[in-house]
mmCIF file of C-alpha atoms and ligand atoms in Angstrom:
data_model
loop_
_atom_site.group_PDB
_atom_site.id
_atom_site.type_symbol
_atom_site.label_atom_id
_atom_site.label_comp_id
_atom_site.label_asym_id
_atom_site.label_seq_id
_atom_site.Cartn_x
_atom_site.Cartn_y
_atom_site.Cartn_z
ATOM 1 C CA MET K 1 99.581 77.232 122.318
ATOM 2 C CA ARG K 2 96.583 78.302 119.804
ATOM 3 C CA GLN K 3 94.674 75.805 117.493
ATOM 4 C CA ALA K 4 96.012 75.215 113.892
ATOM 5 C CA SER K 5 94.133 78.389 111.958
ATOM 6 C CA THR K 6 91.101 77.696 110.053
ATOM 7 C CA HIS K 7 90.142 81.351 109.462
ATOM 8 C CA GLY K 8 91.718 83.895 107.052
ATOM 9 C CA ILE K 9 95.385 84.552 107.541
ATOM 10 C CA ARG K 10 96.320 88.248 107.596
ATOM 11 C CA ILE K 11 100.153 89.001 106.961
ATOM 12 C CA LYS K 12 101.557 92.350 107.201
ATOM 13 C CA LEU K 13 104.426 92.734 104.661
ATOM 14 C CA ILE K 14 106.963 95.406 105.848
ATOM 15 C CA ASN K 15 108.922 97.037 103.367
ATOM 16 C CA PRO K 16 111.348 98.914 105.960
ATOM 17 C CA ASN K 17 112.057 101.674 103.450
ATOM 18 C CA THR K 18 109.953 104.313 102.254
ATOM 19 C CA THR K 19 109.804 103.490 98.283
ATOM 20 C CA LEU K 20 105.984 102.959 97.861
ATOM 21 C CA SER K 21 106.536 101.533 94.167
ATOM 22 C CA MET K 22 108.863 98.532 95.736
ATOM 23 C CA THR K 23 106.373 98.311 98.269
ATOM 24 C CA ARG K 24 103.515 97.800 95.805
ATOM 25 C CA ASN K 25 105.905 95.634 93.528
ATOM 26 C CA MET K 26 106.375 93.072 96.560
ATOM 27 C CA THR K 27 102.802 93.136 97.847
ATOM 28 C CA ALA K 28 101.467 92.059 94.030
ATOM 29 C CA CYS K 29 104.327 88.972 93.956
ATOM 30 C CA ALA K 30 103.307 87.913 97.666
ATOM 31 C CA GLU K 31 99.507 88.108 96.543
ATOM 32 C CA ARG K 32 100.463 85.801 93.565
ATOM 33 C CA ILE K 33 101.908 83.015 95.824
ATOM 34 C CA ALA K 34 99.530 83.432 98.789
ATOM 35 C CA GLY K 35 97.029 80.701 99.601
ATOM 36 C CA SER K 36 93.348 81.722 98.803
ATOM 37 C CA ARG K 37 92.560 82.384 102.785
ATOM 38 C CA THR K 38 95.825 84.717 103.167
ATOM 39 C CA GLU K 39 95.572 88.727 103.146
ATOM 40 C CA ILE K 40 98.729 90.572 102.366
ATOM 41 C CA ILE K 41 98.661 93.757 103.884
ATOM 42 C CA GLY K 42 101.656 95.893 102.244
ATOM 43 C CA VAL K 43 103.228 98.906 104.035
ATOM 44 C CA SER K 44 106.364 100.941 104.422
ATOM 45 C CA PRO K 45 106.827 103.277 107.287
ATOM 46 C CA ASP K 46 105.902 106.931 107.080
ATOM 47 C CA MET K 47 108.956 107.919 108.016
ATOM 48 C CA GLY K 48 112.761 106.524 107.462
ATOM 49 C CA PRO K 49 115.178 106.066 104.462
ATOM 50 C CA PRO K 50 113.996 105.859 100.997
ATOM 51 C CA SER K 51 116.103 102.675 100.576
ATOM 52 C CA ILE K 52 118.548 100.492 102.996
ATOM 53 C CA GLU K 53 122.154 100.225 101.622
ATOM 54 C CA GLY K 54 123.994 99.975 105.198
ATOM 55 C CA TYR K 55 124.089 100.208 109.200
ATOM 56 C CA TYR K 56 123.009 103.499 109.435
ATOM 57 C CA ASP K 57 120.135 103.125 107.163
ATOM 58 C CA GLU K 58 119.258 100.103 108.666
ATOM 59 C CA ALA K 59 119.188 101.738 112.219
ATOM 60 C CA LEU K 60 117.165 104.599 111.009
ATOM 61 C CA ALA K 61 114.625 102.445 109.403
ATOM 62 C CA THR K 62 113.771 100.206 112.405
ATOM 63 C CA PRO K 63 111.480 102.691 114.375
ATOM 64 C CA GLY K 64 109.293 103.016 111.278
ATOM 65 C CA LEU K 65 109.163 99.142 111.197
ATOM 66 C CA LEU K 66 108.557 98.616 114.732
ATOM 67 C CA ALA K 67 105.762 100.941 114.579
ATOM 68 C CA GLU K 68 104.378 98.645 111.973
ATOM 69 C CA VAL K 69 104.011 96.104 113.976
ATOM 70 C CA ILE K 70 102.725 97.918 116.957
ATOM 71 C CA LYS K 71 99.838 98.952 114.750
ATOM 72 C CA GLY K 72 99.634 95.421 113.159
ATOM 73 C CA GLU K 73 99.271 93.863 116.705
ATOM 74 C CA ARG K 74 96.735 96.321 117.339
ATOM 75 C CA ALA K 75 94.812 95.516 113.932
ATOM 76 C CA GLY K 76 95.121 91.710 114.901
ATOM 77 C CA CYS K 77 97.720 90.692 112.234
ATOM 78 C CA ASP K 78 98.479 86.970 112.231
ATOM 79 C CA GLY K 79 102.336 87.115 111.386
ATOM 80 C CA TYR K 80 104.600 89.514 110.056
ATOM 81 C CA VAL K 81 107.537 89.500 107.044
ATOM 82 C CA ILE K 82 110.315 91.954 107.443
ATOM 83 C CA ALA K 83 111.102 92.674 103.612
ATOM 84 C CA CYS K 84 114.690 94.047 103.740
ATOM 85 C CA PHE K 85 117.346 91.738 102.837
ATOM 86 C CA GLY K 86 118.973 92.743 106.566
ATOM 87 C CA ASP K 87 116.564 91.464 108.212
ATOM 88 C CA PRO K 88 116.441 94.978 110.540
ATOM 89 C CA GLY K 89 114.566 95.071 113.844
ATOM 90 C CA LEU K 90 113.706 91.044 113.463
ATOM 91 C CA GLN K 91 114.343 90.103 117.235
ATOM 92 C CA ALA K 92 112.314 93.475 118.639
ATOM 93 C CA ALA K 93 109.639 92.933 116.130
ATOM 94 C CA ARG K 94 109.415 89.290 117.720
ATOM 95 C CA GLU K 95 109.192 90.994 121.125
ATOM 96 C CA LEU K 96 106.548 92.842 119.943
ATOM 97 C CA ALA K 97 104.552 90.240 117.580
ATOM 98 C CA ARG K 98 102.232 87.730 119.328
ATOM 99 C CA GLY K 99 102.267 85.853 115.991
ATOM 100 C CA PRO K 100 105.549 84.634 113.743
ATOM 101 C CA VAL K 101 108.093 87.185 112.489
ATOM 102 C CA VAL K 102 110.207 86.212 109.593
ATOM 103 C CA GLY K 103 112.755 88.151 107.881
ATOM 104 C CA ILE K 104 113.607 87.713 104.058
ATOM 105 C CA ALA K 105 117.254 86.899 104.655
ATOM 106 C CA GLU K 106 116.667 84.097 107.028
ATOM 107 C CA ALA K 107 113.569 82.774 104.852
ATOM 108 C CA ALA K 108 115.652 82.625 101.468
ATOM 109 C CA MET K 109 118.685 81.293 103.213
ATOM 110 C CA HIS K 110 116.777 78.706 104.663
ATOM 111 C CA VAL K 111 114.431 77.744 101.651
ATOM 112 C CA ALA K 112 117.748 77.599 99.781
ATOM 113 C CA SER K 113 119.447 75.076 102.195
ATOM 114 C CA PHE K 114 116.206 72.615 101.670
ATOM 115 C CA ILE K 115 116.853 72.304 97.899
ATOM 116 C CA ALA K 116 120.545 72.819 97.481
ATOM 117 C CA PRO K 117 123.814 72.035 99.479
ATOM 118 C CA SER K 118 125.221 75.252 98.134
ATOM 119 C CA PHE K 119 123.957 78.729 97.337
ATOM 120 C CA SER K 120 125.630 82.143 96.613
ATOM 121 C CA VAL K 121 123.954 85.347 97.546
ATOM 122 C CA VAL K 122 123.441 88.033 95.022
ATOM 123 C CA THR K 123 122.749 91.650 96.285
ATOM 124 C CA THR K 124 123.365 94.997 95.247
ATOM 125 C CA LEU K 125 126.368 97.330 96.817
ATOM 126 C CA GLY K 126 129.284 95.510 98.101
ATOM 127 C CA ARG K 127 129.166 97.303 101.206
ATOM 128 C CA THR K 128 126.265 95.130 102.715
ATOM 129 C CA CYS K 129 127.696 91.961 101.634
ATOM 130 C CA GLY K 130 129.196 91.472 105.158
ATOM 131 C CA MET K 131 125.775 91.803 106.644
ATOM 132 C CA ALA K 132 124.695 88.975 104.524
ATOM 133 C CA TRP K 133 127.814 86.841 106.061
ATOM 134 C CA HIS K 134 126.840 87.889 109.419
ATOM 135 C CA LEU K 135 123.182 86.784 108.735
ATOM 136 C CA ALA K 136 124.463 83.474 107.399
ATOM 137 C CA GLU K 137 126.504 82.862 110.368
ATOM 138 C CA ARG K 138 123.443 84.021 113.011
ATOM 139 C CA TYR K 139 121.280 81.624 111.092
ATOM 140 C CA GLY K 140 123.446 78.750 111.073
ATOM 141 C CA LEU K 141 123.610 78.487 107.636
ATOM 142 C CA LYS K 142 127.506 79.693 106.765
ATOM 143 C CA ARG K 143 128.187 76.099 105.822
ATOM 144 C CA PHE K 144 125.692 76.810 102.652
ATOM 145 C CA CYS K 145 126.592 80.133 101.640
ATOM 146 C CA ARG K 146 129.617 79.705 99.341
ATOM 147 C CA ASN K 147 129.804 83.271 98.634
ATOM 148 C CA VAL K 148 127.966 86.928 98.894
ATOM 149 C CA ARG K 149 128.243 88.905 95.732
ATOM 150 C CA ALA K 150 127.304 92.278 94.896
ATOM 151 C CA VAL K 151 126.299 93.623 91.404
ATOM 152 C CA GLU K 152 127.218 97.127 92.490
ATOM 153 C CA ILE K 153 123.627 98.734 91.665
ATOM 154 C CA ALA K 154 121.786 101.123 94.055
ATOM 155 C CA VAL K 155 118.529 99.564 95.406
ATOM 156 C CA LEU K 156 116.453 102.068 93.909
ATOM 157 C CA GLU K 157 118.199 101.545 90.250
ATOM 158 C CA LEU K 158 116.088 98.220 90.554
ATOM 159 C CA GLU K 159 112.885 100.568 90.380
ATOM 160 C CA ASP K 160 114.341 101.902 87.306
ATOM 161 C CA PRO K 161 112.968 100.345 84.303
ATOM 162 C CA SER K 162 115.446 102.050 81.661
ATOM 163 C CA SER K 163 118.409 100.306 83.814
ATOM 164 C CA ASP K 164 120.530 97.499 82.553
ATOM 165 C CA ALA K 165 120.085 96.054 86.317
ATOM 166 C CA ARG K 166 118.566 93.155 85.542
ATOM 167 C CA ARG K 167 120.884 91.855 82.694
ATOM 168 C CA ARG K 168 124.044 92.497 85.366
ATOM 169 C CA ILE K 169 122.361 90.500 88.076
ATOM 170 C CA ILE K 170 121.559 87.404 85.821
ATOM 171 C CA GLU K 171 125.355 87.652 84.598
ATOM 172 C CA GLU K 172 126.329 87.863 88.481
ATOM 173 C CA CYS K 173 124.263 84.869 89.343
ATOM 174 C CA GLN K 174 125.795 82.679 86.015
ATOM 175 C CA ARG K 175 129.400 83.734 87.468
ATOM 176 C CA ALA K 176 128.391 82.724 90.996
ATOM 177 C CA LEU K 177 127.112 79.011 89.561
ATOM 178 C CA ASP K 178 130.508 78.917 87.576
ATOM 179 C CA GLU K 179 133.068 80.344 89.880
ATOM 180 C CA ASP K 180 131.458 79.711 93.509
ATOM 181 C CA GLY K 181 130.404 76.086 93.530
ATOM 182 C CA SER K 182 127.069 77.305 94.076
ATOM 183 C CA THR K 183 124.079 75.046 92.769
ATOM 184 C CA ALA K 184 121.325 77.855 93.988
ATOM 185 C CA ILE K 185 120.925 81.477 94.477
ATOM 186 C CA VAL K 186 119.583 83.789 96.906
ATOM 187 C CA LEU K 187 118.600 87.447 95.830
ATOM 188 C CA GLY K 188 119.942 89.553 98.281
ATOM 189 C CA CYS K 189 117.435 92.325 98.118
ATOM 190 C CA ALA K 190 113.551 92.822 98.076
ATOM 191 C CA GLY K 191 113.939 94.774 95.286
ATOM 192 C CA MET K 192 114.558 92.087 93.265
ATOM 193 C CA VAL K 193 111.157 90.177 94.052
ATOM 194 C CA ASP K 194 109.867 90.008 90.548
ATOM 195 C CA LEU K 195 113.448 88.771 88.892
ATOM 196 C CA SER K 196 113.278 85.199 90.296
ATOM 197 C CA TYR K 197 111.352 83.142 87.865
ATOM 198 C CA ALA K 198 113.393 85.165 84.683
ATOM 199 C CA ILE K 199 116.977 84.580 86.417
ATOM 200 C CA SER K 200 116.061 80.915 87.036
ATOM 201 C CA GLU K 201 115.140 80.294 83.662
ATOM 202 C CA LYS K 202 117.975 81.896 82.079
ATOM 203 C CA ILE K 203 121.026 80.134 84.447
ATOM 204 C CA ASN K 204 118.733 76.787 84.821
ATOM 205 C CA ALA K 205 119.293 76.772 88.755
ATOM 206 C CA PRO K 206 116.936 77.486 91.637
ATOM 207 C CA VAL K 207 116.806 80.989 92.485
ATOM 208 C CA VAL K 208 115.471 81.998 95.743
ATOM 209 C CA GLU K 209 113.530 85.197 96.630
ATOM 210 C CA GLY K 210 113.121 86.146 100.190
ATOM 211 C CA VAL K 211 110.021 88.104 100.298
ATOM 212 C CA THR K 212 108.099 85.361 98.607
ATOM 213 C CA ALA K 213 109.685 82.625 100.660
ATOM 214 C CA ALA K 214 109.062 84.506 103.830
ATOM 215 C CA VAL K 215 105.525 84.748 103.167
ATOM 216 C CA LYS K 216 104.668 81.086 102.661
ATOM 217 C CA LEU K 217 106.783 80.318 105.814
ATOM 218 C CA VAL K 218 104.777 82.799 107.868
ATOM 219 C CA GLU K 219 101.728 81.328 106.190
ATOM 220 C CA ALA K 220 102.584 77.812 107.239
ATOM 221 C CA LEU K 221 103.449 78.868 110.873
ATOM 222 C CA VAL K 222 100.136 80.393 111.483
ATOM 223 C CA THR K 223 98.444 77.387 109.550
ATOM 224 C CA LEU K 224 100.233 75.265 112.347
ATOM 225 C CA GLY K 225 98.771 77.461 114.931
ATOM 226 C CA LEU K 226 102.614 78.375 115.939
ATOM 227 C CA VAL K 227 103.142 81.845 117.627
ATOM 228 C CA THR K 228 106.174 83.430 118.861
ATOM 229 C CA ALA K 229 107.609 82.221 122.097
ATOM 230 C CA LYS K 230 107.083 84.788 124.581
ATOM 231 C CA ARG K 231 108.980 83.331 127.563
ATOM 232 C CA GLY K 232 112.377 85.042 128.057
ATOM 233 C CA GLU K 233 114.100 86.591 124.893
ATOM 234 C CA TYR K 234 111.022 87.411 122.952
ATOM 235 C CA ALA K 235 108.930 88.372 126.113
ATOM 236 C CA LEU K 236 107.225 91.828 125.724
ATOM 237 C CA PRO K 237 109.705 94.669 126.341
ATOM 238 C CA LEU K 238 109.884 95.870 129.814
ATOM 239 C CA PRO K 239 107.618 99.271 130.878
ATOM 240 C CA LYS K 240 109.506 102.102 130.715
ATOM 241 C CA THR K 241 109.170 105.586 129.738
ATOM 242 C CA TYR K 242 111.448 106.543 126.794
ATOM 243 C CA GLY K 243 112.792 110.401 126.139
ATOM 244 C CA GLY K 244 112.503 112.715 123.479
ATOM 245 C CA LEU K 245 111.309 111.942 119.809
ATOM 246 C CA LEU K 246 111.050 108.125 120.830
ATOM 247 C CA SER K 247 108.628 108.997 123.789
ATOM 248 C CA GLY K 248 105.592 107.298 121.800
ATOM 249 C CA PHE K 249 107.473 103.818 121.612
ATOM 250 C CA SER K 250 107.711 103.530 125.510
ATOM 251 C CA PRO K 251 106.776 100.210 126.157
ATOM 252 C CA VAL K 252 103.246 99.929 128.094
HETATM 253 C C1 5HY P 301 116.261 95.349 100.931
HETATM 254 N N1 5HY P 301 117.912 97.469 101.147
HETATM 255 O O1 5HY P 301 116.067 94.531 100.617
HETATM 256 C C2 5HY P 301 117.820 95.890 101.081
HETATM 257 C C3 5HY P 301 118.801 95.244 100.099
HETATM 258 C C4 5HY P 301 120.585 95.711 100.142
HETATM 259 O O2 5HY P 301 116.304 98.907 100.856
HETATM 260 N N2 5HY P 301 115.873 96.799 100.769
HETATM 261 C C5 5HY P 301 116.658 97.538 100.762
HETATM 262 O O3 5HY P 301 120.546 95.901 99.123
HETATM 263 O O4 5HY P 301 120.790 95.879 101.445
#
C-alpha cells in the first residue's frame, strides 16, 4: 500500500469521444474544482466516434480510451476519470492502471446517494436510458434511482450555443422532481458538465455532475494512498499477441 500522497496529483481526464470542444469544457470545469496540488490532463483519443450514443459507439470508443490509459501509465499519472456517462471500458482500464479509475456515472450516482434518498438521471437520448439503468444496478444504487429520463437531444447539440438544450434540460429536471419523487438530479452526459450550478439554482435541488464528482473522488483516493487492487479481477492483462489492427494493444 502506497503512503498517502504528499506530492502533486496528476489526474488524466479522458473524454472517450473525439470532440475536443467538449474535452476543453470538461477540463476547464475540472480545473476549477481541483485542489491546488492537482493537475488535470484532459484528453480525447486520436481515434473513435465524435459522440457516444449507443453500444456500438461505446465499443468503438473503448480502444482509444484504453490507449490513453496506457500512455498515462507510461507518463506516471496518479489516477483516471472516464468522462462518458456509460463508463465505457471502466473495468479494462482498471486492469491497466496502477492508480484509481473512476467513471462519471458511478461517481455521480454514488455522490447523489450521499446527499439524497432518491435521484433521477437526466440524459440525452432515450436509447441510452437502458445503459444508465444497467449501471445503477451494477453499482448497487438502483434503490436510489427513481427514474432515467432523456431530453431527446444529440450529445453534440450540447456543444451548439444556439440550441435550446439548456432550457429543455432544466424543464426535464423539474419534471423529475415533480413526478418521480426524486430529491436530487444526476446529469447523464459529460457534455452537461457546465450546467449543474445553473440547473440547481433554477430547480432548487442538488444537481450532481459526474465529471467534477469523479475528479474529486480520484483526488481523494490518491490522497489516501489508495490504488487499484491488482490481485484477481483487476490484475494486469495476461500477455498475448493480438492480431490485425489491434496488434499494438497486445498485453506485454
Ligand atoms: C457522454 N456520450 O457522457 C455520453 C452521454 C450519453 O459522448 N459523452 C458522450 O448521452 O450517453
